[in-house]
Short mmCIF file of C-alpha atoms in Angstrom, two decimals:
data_model
loop_
_atom_site.label_atom_id
_atom_site.label_comp_id
_atom_site.label_asym_id
_atom_site.label_seq_id
_atom_site.Cartn_x
_atom_site.Cartn_y
_atom_site.Cartn_z
CA ALA A 1 20.27 15.27 18.15
CA LYS A 2 16.76 16.32 19.71
CA PRO A 3 14.40 18.01 17.24
CA ASN A 4 13.91 21.34 17.77
CA LEU A 5 10.17 21.95 18.64
CA THR A 6 8.11 25.11 18.70
CA ALA A 7 5.51 25.70 21.19
CA ILE A 8 2.26 25.86 19.57
CA SER A 9 -0.79 27.01 21.85
CA ALA A 10 -4.36 25.46 20.91
CA ILE A 11 -7.27 25.04 22.28
CA SER A 12 -9.75 22.11 21.01
CA SER A 13 -13.31 22.24 21.55
CA PRO A 14 -14.64 20.11 24.39
CA SER A 15 -17.68 18.89 22.04
CA SER A 16 -15.18 17.21 20.08
CA THR A 17 -13.86 15.41 23.10
CA SER A 18 -17.40 14.24 24.55
CA SER A 19 -18.31 13.19 20.99
CA SER A 20 -15.57 10.55 20.95
CA SER A 21 -16.91 7.27 21.64
CA PRO A 22 -14.59 4.99 24.37
CA HIS A 23 -12.08 3.41 22.73
CA THR A 24 -12.69 -0.50 22.06
CA LEU A 25 -9.75 -2.87 21.22
CA GLN A 26 -11.23 -4.08 17.52
CA ARG A 27 -10.02 -7.45 16.51
CA LYS A 28 -10.92 -8.22 12.93
CA PRO A 29 -9.59 -10.35 9.73
CA LEU A 30 -7.85 -8.15 7.80
CA LYS A 31 -7.08 -8.60 3.99
CA PRO A 32 -3.73 -10.86 3.04
CA LEU A 33 -1.05 -8.19 3.00
CA SER A 34 0.81 -7.67 -0.53
CA LEU A 35 4.29 -7.77 -0.58
CA ASP A 36 4.80 -4.81 -3.04
CA PHE A 37 8.18 -4.27 -1.65
CA ILE A 38 9.55 -7.41 -2.72
CA ASP A 39 9.00 -7.94 -6.93
CA GLN A 40 9.19 -11.96 -7.00
CA ARG A 41 10.29 -13.07 -10.45
CA ALA A 42 13.31 -10.20 -9.70
CA PHE A 43 13.57 -11.74 -6.46
CA ARG A 44 13.77 -15.50 -7.52
CA SER A 45 16.02 -14.82 -10.50
CA ARG A 46 18.76 -12.78 -8.47
CA ARG A 47 18.32 -15.15 -5.49
CA SER A 48 18.96 -18.10 -8.09
CA GLN A 49 21.76 -16.42 -9.67
CA ASN A 50 23.09 -15.84 -6.36
CA MET A 51 23.01 -19.56 -4.99
CA ALA A 52 24.14 -20.86 -8.30
CA SER A 53 27.00 -18.31 -8.33
CA ASN A 54 27.83 -19.92 -4.77
CA GLY A 55 27.99 -23.75 -5.80
CA ALA A 56 24.37 -23.89 -3.76
CA SER A 57 22.59 -27.00 -3.56
CA PRO A 58 19.04 -27.74 -5.28
CA LYS A 59 17.73 -28.52 -1.90
CA ILE A 60 18.58 -24.98 -0.35
CA VAL A 61 17.25 -23.49 -3.00
CA ASP A 62 14.06 -25.19 -2.08
CA ALA A 63 14.15 -25.26 1.72
CA THR A 64 14.77 -21.09 0.78
CA GLU A 65 11.67 -20.89 -1.25
CA ASN A 66 9.57 -22.62 1.53
CA SER A 67 10.97 -20.30 3.83
CA LEU A 68 9.67 -17.21 1.66
CA GLU A 69 6.44 -18.81 1.43
CA LYS A 70 6.16 -19.36 5.28
CA ILE A 71 6.95 -15.33 5.68
CA LYS A 72 4.59 -14.72 3.13
CA ARG A 73 2.03 -16.72 5.23
CA GLN A 74 2.35 -15.21 8.23
CA LEU A 75 2.17 -11.65 6.90
CA ALA A 76 -0.61 -12.81 5.22
CA SER A 77 -2.39 -14.00 7.92
CA GLY A 78 -5.31 -12.17 9.36
CA SER A 79 -5.26 -13.64 12.84
CA GLY A 80 -3.84 -12.52 15.91
CA ARG A 81 -3.82 -8.86 14.85
CA ASN A 82 -4.71 -6.02 17.53
CA LEU A 83 -5.45 -2.98 16.17
CA LEU A 84 -4.51 -0.05 18.53
CA GLN A 85 -6.99 2.99 18.20
CA GLY A 86 -7.90 5.55 19.99
CA PRO A 87 -8.01 9.81 19.85
CA LEU A 88 -4.82 11.86 19.47
CA PHE A 89 -4.75 15.25 18.61
CA LYS A 90 -2.49 16.26 15.42
CA ARG A 91 -0.75 19.09 14.56
CA SER A 92 -1.46 20.29 11.10
CA GLU A 93 1.42 21.06 8.75
CA THR A 94 -0.29 24.72 7.19
CA LEU A 95 -1.95 25.99 10.09
CA ARG A 96 -0.35 24.55 12.68
CA LYS A 97 -3.53 24.28 14.09
CA TRP A 98 -4.44 21.32 16.57
CA ASN A 99 -7.12 18.70 15.79
CA GLU A 100 -8.34 15.52 17.31
CA ARG A 101 -8.42 12.76 14.79
CA TRP A 102 -8.84 8.93 15.22
CA VAL A 103 -5.70 6.86 14.77
CA ILE A 104 -5.56 3.68 13.82
CA LEU A 105 -2.32 1.41 14.27
CA ASP A 106 -1.32 -1.73 13.09
CA PRO A 107 1.62 -3.08 14.72
CA THR A 108 2.54 -6.18 12.63
CA THR A 109 2.70 -3.83 9.70
CA GLY A 110 3.48 -0.53 10.58
CA LYS A 111 0.93 0.82 9.14
CA MET A 112 -0.98 3.94 10.91
CA GLU A 113 -3.99 5.79 9.51
CA TYR A 114 -5.86 8.58 10.82
CA LYS A 115 -9.85 9.62 10.04
CA THR A 116 -11.64 12.71 11.11
CA ARG A 117 -14.29 10.66 13.40
CA ARG A 118 -14.43 7.27 14.53
CA ASN A 119 -17.66 6.05 12.55
CA GLU A 120 -16.41 7.89 9.08
CA PRO A 121 -15.41 5.17 6.65
CA THR A 122 -12.89 7.23 4.68
CA ILE A 123 -9.13 7.40 5.87
CA LYS A 124 -8.10 10.74 5.66
CA GLY A 125 -4.48 10.73 6.12
CA THR A 126 -1.39 7.94 6.85
CA ILE A 127 1.57 8.58 8.95
CA LEU A 128 4.70 6.89 7.32
CA PHE A 129 7.65 5.84 9.99
CA ASP A 130 10.26 2.90 9.29
CA GLU A 131 12.25 1.26 11.57
CA ASN A 132 15.01 4.08 11.06
CA SER A 133 12.53 6.59 12.58
CA THR A 134 12.37 8.92 15.63
CA ILE A 135 9.73 7.84 18.22
CA SER A 136 9.63 9.52 21.62
CA ILE A 137 7.65 11.44 24.13
CA SER A 138 8.53 15.05 23.78
CA PRO A 139 9.84 16.88 26.90
CA VAL A 140 8.64 20.40 25.66
CA ASN A 141 4.71 20.62 25.52
CA PHE A 142 4.38 22.39 22.19
CA GLN A 143 0.42 21.32 22.66
CA GLY A 144 0.54 24.76 24.79
CA LEU A 145 -1.67 23.74 27.68
CA PRO A 146 -0.53 22.55 31.45
CA LYS A 147 -2.69 19.63 31.17
CA TYR A 148 -0.92 17.96 28.49
CA ASN A 149 2.45 17.93 30.02
CA GLY A 150 4.09 14.67 29.06
CA CYS A 151 1.05 14.06 26.41
CA CYS A 152 3.24 15.08 23.04
CA ILE A 153 4.74 12.41 20.74
CA TYR A 154 7.41 13.47 18.17
CA ILE A 155 8.01 11.18 15.26
CA GLY A 156 10.39 12.11 12.73
CA THR A 157 11.39 10.39 9.83
CA PRO A 158 14.39 9.90 7.57
CA GLN A 159 12.56 11.97 4.69
CA LYS A 160 12.75 15.15 6.89
CA LYS A 161 9.02 14.98 7.87
CA ASP A 162 8.01 15.59 11.14
CA TYR A 163 4.66 14.80 13.01
CA PHE A 164 3.63 16.35 16.51
CA LEU A 165 1.09 14.23 18.10
CA CYS A 166 -0.93 14.70 21.50
CA ALA A 167 -2.52 11.97 23.64
CA GLU A 168 -5.51 12.44 26.68
CA THR A 169 -2.57 11.76 29.34
CA PRO A 170 0.59 10.80 29.67
CA GLY A 171 0.11 7.55 30.27
CA ALA A 172 -1.88 7.27 26.81
CA ALA A 173 1.28 8.51 25.34
CA ARG A 174 3.76 5.80 26.56
CA ALA A 175 1.22 3.66 25.46
CA TRP A 176 1.57 4.78 21.86
CA VAL A 177 5.22 4.80 21.81
CA ALA A 178 5.60 1.73 23.05
CA THR A 179 3.36 0.20 20.76
CA LEU A 180 5.25 2.31 17.79
CA HIS A 181 8.86 1.06 19.28
CA ALA A 182 7.39 -2.63 19.03
CA THR A 183 6.03 -1.74 15.10
CA GLN A 184 9.57 -0.79 14.78
CA LEU A 185 10.86 -3.93 15.62
CA VAL A 186 8.30 -5.53 13.97
CA LEU A 187 9.61 -3.83 10.59
CA LYS A 188 13.35 -4.31 11.45
CA ALA A 189 12.64 -7.82 12.01
CA HIS A 190 10.54 -7.82 8.62
CA LYS A 191 13.70 -6.33 6.37
CA GLU A 192 16.23 -8.48 8.18
CA ALA A 193 14.03 -12.08 7.13
CA VAL A 194 13.80 -10.86 3.49
CA ASP A 195 17.94 -9.91 3.65
CA SER A 196 18.35 -13.67 5.06
CA LEU A 197 16.43 -14.98 2.48
CA SER A 198 18.60 -13.53 -0.15
CA GLY A 199 21.57 -14.12 2.01
CA SER A 200 22.83 -10.66 3.06
CA GLY A 201 20.96 -11.50 6.96
CA SER A 202 20.69 -13.03 9.75
CA SER A 203 17.47 -13.15 10.91
CA THR A 204 15.08 -16.30 10.96
CA LEU A 205 11.08 -16.93 10.82
CA GLY A 206 11.22 -17.59 14.99
CA THR A 207 12.49 -14.49 15.21
CA VAL A 208 10.03 -12.17 13.16
CA ALA A 209 6.98 -14.60 14.90
CA THR A 210 8.78 -13.39 18.28
CA VAL A 211 8.48 -9.41 17.58
CA VAL A 212 5.17 -9.62 15.95
CA ALA A 213 3.47 -11.46 19.44
CA ALA A 214 5.23 -9.21 21.33
CA ALA A 215 3.95 -6.48 19.21
CA ASN A 216 0.32 -7.75 19.48
CA SER A 217 0.55 -8.14 23.23
CA THR A 218 2.28 -4.54 23.67
CA ALA A 219 -0.71 -2.88 21.42
CA LEU A 220 -3.17 -4.68 23.89
CA GLU A 221 -1.65 -3.81 26.83
CA SER A 222 -1.82 -0.59 25.48
CA SER A 223 -5.19 -0.08 24.32
CA LYS A 224 -6.22 -0.67 27.81
CA GLU A 225 -4.44 2.33 29.25
CA ILE A 226 -5.64 3.94 26.15
CA GLN A 227 -9.36 3.21 26.99
CA ALA A 228 -8.66 4.13 30.39
CA ALA A 229 -7.69 7.75 29.77
CA MET A 230 -10.41 8.16 27.26
CA GLN A 231 -13.01 7.39 30.20
CA VAL A 232 -11.20 10.14 32.18
CA SER A 233 -11.40 12.25 29.24
CA LEU A 234 -14.98 11.33 29.14
CA ARG A 235 -15.33 12.06 33.10
CA ASN A 236 -13.39 15.37 32.47
CA ALA A 237 -16.00 16.55 29.91
CA LEU A 238 -19.00 15.64 31.26
CA LYS A 239 -17.98 17.24 34.45
CA ILE A 240 -17.11 20.65 32.77
CA THR A 241 -20.58 20.26 31.23
CA ALA A 242 -22.20 19.84 34.84
CA ASN A 243 -20.49 22.55 36.45
CA LYS A 244 -21.43 25.23 33.74
CA PRO A 245 -22.28 28.19 35.72
CA VAL A 246 -25.83 29.21 35.88
CA ASN A 247 -26.24 32.84 36.78
CA GLU A 248 -25.35 33.73 33.20
CA PRO A 249 -27.71 36.30 31.36
CA LEU A 250 -30.24 34.24 29.50
CA ASP A 251 -30.92 34.31 26.00
CA ASP A 252 -34.68 34.55 24.21
CA LEU A 253 -34.37 30.98 22.87
CA THR A 254 -33.13 29.49 26.62
CA ILE A 255 -36.67 31.83 27.80
CA MET A 256 -38.53 30.38 25.29
CA LYS A 257 -37.68 26.63 26.03
CA GLU A 258 -38.29 27.40 29.50
CA THR A 259 -41.80 28.74 29.08
CA LEU A 260 -42.42 25.97 27.08
CA ARG A 261 -41.76 23.48 29.37
CA VAL A 262 -43.65 25.53 32.52
CA LYS A 263 -47.11 25.35 30.08
CA ASP A 264 -46.15 21.71 29.26
CA GLU A 265 -46.20 20.92 33.25
CA GLU A 266 -49.31 23.36 33.46
CA LEU A 267 -50.91 21.23 30.27
CA ARG A 268 -49.99 17.87 31.83
CA ASN A 269 -51.75 18.88 35.46
CA LEU A 270 -54.99 20.27 33.75
CA ALA A 271 -54.79 16.61 31.63
CA ARG A 272 -54.61 15.33 35.75
CA GLU A 273 -57.22 17.48 36.79
CA LEU A 274 -59.24 16.10 33.72
CA ARG A 275 -58.91 12.71 34.16
CA SER A 276 -59.65 13.19 38.00
CA ARG A 277 -62.81 15.02 37.21
CA ASP A 278 -64.03 12.25 34.78
CA SER A 279 -63.81 9.80 37.42
CA THR A 280 -65.25 12.06 39.87
CA ILE A 281 -68.29 12.37 37.41
CA LYS A 282 -68.45 8.64 36.89
CA GLU A 283 -68.35 8.40 40.28
CA ILE A 284 -71.85 10.68 40.98
CA ALA A 285 -73.18 9.42 37.76
CA ASP A 286 -73.15 6.05 39.68
CA LYS A 287 -74.74 7.17 42.53
CA LEU A 288 -77.05 9.28 40.80
CA SER A 289 -78.58 6.82 38.38
CA GLU A 290 -80.17 5.58 41.35
CA THR A 291 -82.44 8.47 41.97
CA ALA A 292 -83.89 11.20 39.65
CA GLU A 293 -82.32 13.88 41.37
CA ALA A 294 -79.30 12.56 41.57
CA ALA A 295 -79.10 11.46 37.94
CA VAL A 296 -80.31 15.04 37.26
CA ALA A 297 -77.37 16.61 39.42
CA ALA A 298 -75.67 14.16 37.61
CA ALA A 299 -76.68 15.22 33.96
CA SER A 300 -76.11 18.81 35.22
CA ALA A 301 -72.67 18.35 36.75
CA ALA A 302 -71.84 16.54 33.05
CA HIS A 303 -72.90 19.45 31.02
CA THR A 304 -71.01 21.74 33.06
CA MET A 305 -68.05 19.51 33.09
CA ASP A 306 -68.38 19.35 29.55
CA GLU A 307 -68.62 22.81 28.95
CA GLN A 308 -65.62 23.38 30.87
CA ARG A 309 -63.43 20.42 29.06
CA LYS A 310 -64.40 22.17 25.95
CA ILE A 311 -63.30 25.53 27.50
CA VAL A 312 -59.91 23.83 28.25
CA CYS A 313 -59.53 22.09 24.65
CA VAL A 314 -60.03 25.16 23.06
CA GLU A 315 -57.85 26.99 25.56
CA PHE A 316 -55.17 23.63 24.89
CA GLU A 317 -55.47 24.61 20.78
CA ARG A 318 -54.69 28.27 21.49
CA LEU A 319 -51.59 26.98 23.36
CA SER A 320 -50.55 24.63 20.68
CA LYS A 321 -50.56 27.19 18.21
CA ASP A 322 -48.95 29.74 20.34
CA SER A 323 -46.09 26.95 21.00
CA GLU A 324 -46.28 26.55 17.26
CA ARG A 325 -45.65 30.49 16.48
CA GLN A 326 -43.08 30.51 19.11
CA GLN A 327 -41.32 27.36 17.68
CA GLU A 328 -40.93 29.12 14.39
CA ALA A 329 -39.73 31.83 15.64
CA ALA A 330 -37.12 30.04 17.39
CA ILE A 331 -36.09 28.58 14.43
CA SER A 332 -35.89 31.48 12.57
CA LYS A 333 -33.23 32.93 15.22
CA LEU A 334 -31.75 30.19 15.04
CA LYS A 335 -30.91 30.49 10.99
CA GLU A 336 -30.04 33.97 11.73
CA LEU A 337 -27.66 32.86 14.50
CA GLU A 338 -25.70 30.80 12.19
CA GLU A 339 -25.82 33.10 9.16
CA LYS A 340 -23.89 35.35 12.23
CA THR A 341 -21.48 32.28 12.86
CA SER A 342 -21.05 32.09 9.19
CA SER A 343 -20.54 35.61 8.97
CA LEU A 344 -18.01 35.71 12.21
CA SER A 345 -16.43 32.77 11.04
CA LYS A 346 -15.49 35.05 7.79
CA GLU A 347 -14.11 37.97 9.51
CA LYS A 348 -12.36 35.63 11.89
CA ASP A 349 -10.08 34.09 8.53
CA GLN A 350 -9.83 37.37 7.30
CA LEU A 351 -8.20 38.91 10.30
CA VAL A 352 -5.91 35.31 10.51
CA LYS A 353 -4.83 36.69 6.83
CA GLU A 354 -4.09 40.09 8.22
CA ARG A 355 -2.86 39.02 11.04
CA ASP A 356 -0.29 36.72 8.87
CA SER A 357 0.48 39.49 6.53
CA ALA A 358 1.07 42.07 9.83
CA LEU A 359 3.71 39.36 11.31
CA GLN A 360 5.24 39.25 7.90
CA GLU A 361 5.86 42.87 7.43
CA ALA A 362 7.10 43.08 11.31
CA HIS A 363 9.70 40.36 10.52
CA MET A 364 10.72 42.25 7.79
CA TRP A 365 11.31 45.69 9.13
CA ARG A 366 12.74 43.16 11.68
CA SER A 367 15.46 42.38 9.30
CA GLU A 368 15.72 46.19 7.94
CA LEU A 369 16.19 47.17 11.14
CA ALA A 370 18.85 44.68 11.92
CA LYS A 371 20.71 45.49 8.67
CA ALA A 372 20.47 49.37 9.84
CA ARG A 373 21.94 48.25 12.46
CA GLU A 374 24.77 46.80 11.17
CA ARG A 375 25.35 49.85 8.49
CA ALA A 376 25.72 51.36 11.93
CA VAL A 377 28.32 49.41 13.63
CA ILE A 378 30.20 49.89 10.33
CA LEU A 379 30.08 53.64 10.10
CA GLU A 380 30.79 53.61 14.37
CA GLY A 381 33.49 51.33 13.47
CA ALA A 382 34.78 53.92 10.33
CA VAL A 383 34.38 57.07 12.17
CA VAL A 384 36.35 55.28 15.33
CA ARG A 385 39.56 54.47 12.41
CA ALA A 386 39.34 58.57 11.66
CA GLU A 387 39.27 59.38 14.76
CA GLU A 388 42.46 57.39 15.98
CA LYS A 389 43.96 58.69 12.50
CA ALA A 390 43.30 62.25 13.42
CA ARG A 391 44.64 61.46 16.70
CA VAL A 392 47.92 59.96 15.17
CA ALA A 393 48.50 62.73 12.38
CA GLU A 394 47.68 65.36 15.52
CA ALA A 395 50.58 63.50 17.56
CA SER A 396 52.80 63.16 14.43
CA GLY A 397 51.98 67.09 13.78
CA GLU A 398 53.09 67.63 17.45
CA ALA A 399 56.19 65.88 17.17
CA LYS A 400 57.29 67.54 13.56
CA ALA A 401 56.26 70.93 15.42
CA LYS A 402 58.40 70.46 18.42
CA GLU A 403 61.40 69.04 16.05
CA ALA A 404 61.32 72.07 13.68
CA SER A 405 60.98 74.86 17.11
CA GLN A 406 63.87 72.56 18.16
CA ARG A 407 65.90 73.16 14.70
CA GLU A 408 65.15 76.30 15.27
CA ALA A 409 66.47 77.35 18.31
CA THR A 410 69.78 75.49 17.47
CA ALA A 411 69.77 77.44 14.29
CA TRP A 412 69.70 80.20 16.33
CA THR A 413 72.31 79.40 18.66
CA GLU A 414 74.16 78.53 15.78
CA LYS A 415 73.68 81.80 14.03
CA GLN A 416 74.62 83.29 17.00
CA GLU A 417 77.69 81.34 17.02
CA LEU A 418 78.58 82.46 13.61
CA LEU A 419 77.89 86.12 14.04
CA ALA A 420 80.66 86.05 17.25
CA TYR A 421 83.10 84.15 15.06
CA VAL A 422 82.50 86.89 12.37
CA ASN A 423 82.45 89.38 14.72
CA MET A 424 86.13 88.22 15.73
CA LEU A 425 87.12 87.72 12.59
CA GLN A 426 86.27 91.86 11.68
CA SER A 427 88.45 92.70 14.33
CA GLN A 428 91.42 90.11 13.61
CA LEU A 429 91.19 91.92 9.89
CA GLN A 430 90.92 95.28 11.63
CA ARG A 431 94.39 94.66 13.73
CA GLN A 432 95.77 93.37 10.50
CA GLN A 433 94.85 96.40 8.52
CA VAL A 434 96.54 98.47 11.21
CA PHE A 435 99.04 96.10 10.74
CA GLU A 436 99.73 96.40 7.25
CA GLU A 437 99.43 100.09 7.29
CA LYS A 438 102.09 100.17 9.98
CA THR A 439 104.10 97.94 7.48
CA GLU A 440 103.64 100.21 4.72
CA SER A 441 104.48 103.45 5.69
CA THR A 442 107.71 101.51 6.97
CA ASN A 443 108.58 99.86 3.70
CA GLY A 444 107.86 103.43 1.89
CA ASP A 445 110.64 105.07 3.44
CA THR A 446 113.08 102.10 2.61
CA SER A 447 112.03 100.90 -0.83
CA LEU A 448 111.97 104.66 -2.55
CA PRO A 449 114.76 103.66 -5.24
CA MET A 450 112.54 100.19 -6.34
CA THR A 451 111.72 99.79 -9.76
CA LYS A 452 108.41 100.32 -11.35
CA GLU A 453 107.62 97.15 -11.95
CA THR A 454 108.31 95.62 -8.65
CA GLU A 455 105.64 98.47 -7.26
CA LYS A 456 103.42 96.84 -9.12
CA ASP A 457 103.32 93.58 -7.38
CA VAL A 458 101.41 92.74 -4.36
CA ASP A 459 102.81 91.17 -1.16
CA LYS A 460 100.86 87.72 -1.49
CA ALA A 461 102.33 86.81 1.85
CA CYS A 462 100.58 89.55 3.92
CA LEU A 463 97.30 89.87 1.90
CA SER A 464 95.54 87.81 -1.07
CA ILE A 465 92.88 89.91 -2.18
CA SER A 466 90.53 88.16 -5.15
CA ARG A 467 86.76 89.03 -6.34
CA THR A 468 87.11 85.63 -8.05
CA ALA A 469 88.18 83.19 -5.35
CA SER A 470 85.41 81.19 -3.97
CA ILE A 471 85.21 79.52 -0.43
CA PRO A 472 84.61 75.88 0.15
CA GLY A 473 81.36 74.95 0.39
CA GLU A 474 82.13 72.98 3.93
CA ASN A 475 82.38 77.04 4.95
CA VAL A 476 79.36 78.46 3.28
CA VAL A 477 76.88 79.90 5.45
CA HIS A 478 73.40 80.55 4.15
CA MET A 479 71.35 83.13 5.83
CA SER A 480 67.91 84.81 5.00
CA GLU A 481 67.35 88.12 4.49
CA GLU A 482 66.36 88.70 8.30
CA GLN A 483 68.91 86.59 9.90
CA VAL A 484 71.51 89.25 7.86
CA VAL A 485 69.95 91.97 8.64
CA ASN A 486 69.70 90.77 12.56
CA ALA A 487 73.93 89.46 11.87
CA GLN A 488 74.85 93.44 11.17
CA PRO A 489 74.48 95.01 13.71
CA PRO A 490 77.46 93.92 16.15
CA VAL A 491 79.87 95.27 13.39
CA GLY A 492 79.35 98.75 12.85
CA GLU A 493 78.87 100.74 9.88
CA ASN A 494 82.20 102.61 10.02
CA GLU A 495 84.11 99.84 10.32
CA TRP A 496 82.75 97.90 7.03
CA ASN A 497 83.66 101.29 5.21
CA ASP A 498 87.09 100.94 6.66
CA ILE A 499 87.67 97.52 5.51
CA GLN A 500 86.42 98.66 1.48
CA ALA A 501 88.72 101.39 1.98
CA THR A 502 91.58 99.05 3.06
CA GLU A 503 90.98 97.24 -0.03
CA ALA A 504 91.74 100.27 -2.34
CA ARG A 505 94.97 100.46 -0.80
CA VAL A 506 95.58 97.26 -0.82
CA SER A 507 96.85 97.84 -4.69
CA ASP A 508 99.48 100.11 -2.91
CA VAL A 509 101.36 97.41 -1.32
CA ARG A 510 104.68 96.33 -2.86
CA GLU A 511 106.81 93.46 -3.30
CA ILE A 512 108.81 92.08 -0.56
CA PRO A 513 111.85 89.34 -1.21
CA THR A 514 111.04 85.68 -1.79
CA GLU A 515 113.03 85.37 1.68
CA THR A 516 110.32 87.54 3.41
CA GLU A 517 107.95 85.02 0.76
CA ARG A 518 108.82 82.03 2.91
CA ASP A 519 109.12 83.15 6.26
CA ARG A 520 105.69 84.53 5.58
CA SER A 521 104.47 81.17 4.67
CA ASN A 522 104.96 79.58 7.55
CA SER A 523 103.04 82.31 9.47
CA LEU A 524 99.76 82.69 11.17
CA ASP A 525 98.34 85.52 9.81
CA ILE A 526 94.69 85.06 8.09
CA THR A 527 94.20 85.46 4.57
CA VAL A 528 90.89 87.55 3.69
CA VAL A 529 89.23 86.49 0.91
CA THR A 530 86.48 88.73 -0.61
CA PRO A 531 83.83 86.34 -2.16
CA ASP A 532 81.94 87.10 -5.70
CA GLU A 533 79.23 87.96 -5.73
CA SER A 534 77.77 84.80 -6.28
CA ASN A 535 79.08 83.27 -3.21
CA VAL A 536 77.55 85.48 -1.10
CA PRO A 537 74.67 84.44 1.00
CA ARG A 538 71.90 85.52 -0.26
CA SER A 539 69.21 87.27 1.77
CA ASP A 540 66.15 85.95 0.16
CA LEU A 541 66.57 82.47 0.71
CA PRO A 542 64.54 81.16 3.29
CA PRO A 543 65.05 80.55 6.91
CA GLU A 544 65.24 77.12 6.72
CA SER A 545 68.56 77.17 4.78
CA PHE A 546 70.45 78.69 7.57
CA HIS A 547 72.83 75.99 8.44
CA HIS A 548 76.48 75.54 9.75
CA GLN A 549 78.84 72.70 8.83
CA PRO A 550 81.78 72.48 11.19
#
């Protein structure tokens, strides 16, 4: 898996690049390498126990010890080592800032150290890696500057510690990576050699020597590439310095330096003039020595020139004092500039801290905004669910209202049918009453000699009037007060009064012989049942209680 690298832009100062001296491959004897990772006593005892348990002979044990001594001598020998050295930009782990470091790699031991400058005696840090580390040229330019495309090196260790380096050129980066890969092969061969001595590996001393020689040759070839890259970088730095624009506004220090340079040239010209005049004076003195006039003239000329020389000396002293004062003023200004620079650096650090705190606060507000958005999404979902429930409830309410209206229409039709049926029954009752009245009138004329007991009986075959008779539940019609009122108009009030009047006349009906009762039992006359008050439909029932069961 490729490492997740973040692109960080950092501008390195050209002074640090130009100050670094050209790379040279140094070959120097090293101290014997101590095998700290091997505990000799424990290793020998464990090896002896393993060989004894396997039934190995003492000759095999001696041969193994001799092989171990050869590996020690090979690792401890300082001859044939090529140290790969050169400048690399290393990203800081805390401030993520790129700093130039002088890196030293020993391909025979896998030791990689770096210093702040080449001439410093102390080591600033160590880059740790092993044979299982991931070392490659990063396809991402996490240094930031376009000129470092293909120059970034990534080192990932199994201890989850990453190193980010940057070379001067892509060729130098490839050289470093090739040497690091060769160093990994050396470390792997050393480990396999040690494992082979303990009986768990298959590497030999020839393999170790081969990979060490290959690593040294790789380091030697890589050093040439790195040296060429450093020369290119140095030429670029010198070209940048030479191509600086001269049209920039001059500061006081530059003006003073230019003034001093002009004065120095004037003094040199005066000195040359003095020397030429001295030679002229000598020539004139030689010529005037022959004659007195020439001598007087020469003496006067010499006196004049001596006065001029004194004047020039005084002027020279004055100029020297002026230059000293100007130099002191320049030094004081330089000190002031240094103080300002230090204060500006402190302000820069403060601004960097404020920027970091502002970034943290912005990140916090971003997280709060994300939480608020999540809550808004949850609330929107709740609103959508509530609206859906409201729509479902509205639809169910409309369905229930429609069903209720249908029931109401059905009840209304049933009510109309019942009212028509009641009107029909009332008309039949009226016809029956008229028939009974006619029958009573005929029976009154024929049965006058009847006894008093027979007159008290009632013709049960014709009419049955019982106020306590109950109506079957399946024929009960529950009607509300409004329905009763609406059901009454088809029957006239006079007709109901006639029915009540006939009830009073029923008691006068006389008994008919039994033969007529049997004949009447087979008749189709409709019996009139007068319900009790408890069975009369109440007018205060709700409209929903009106139903008809066929």
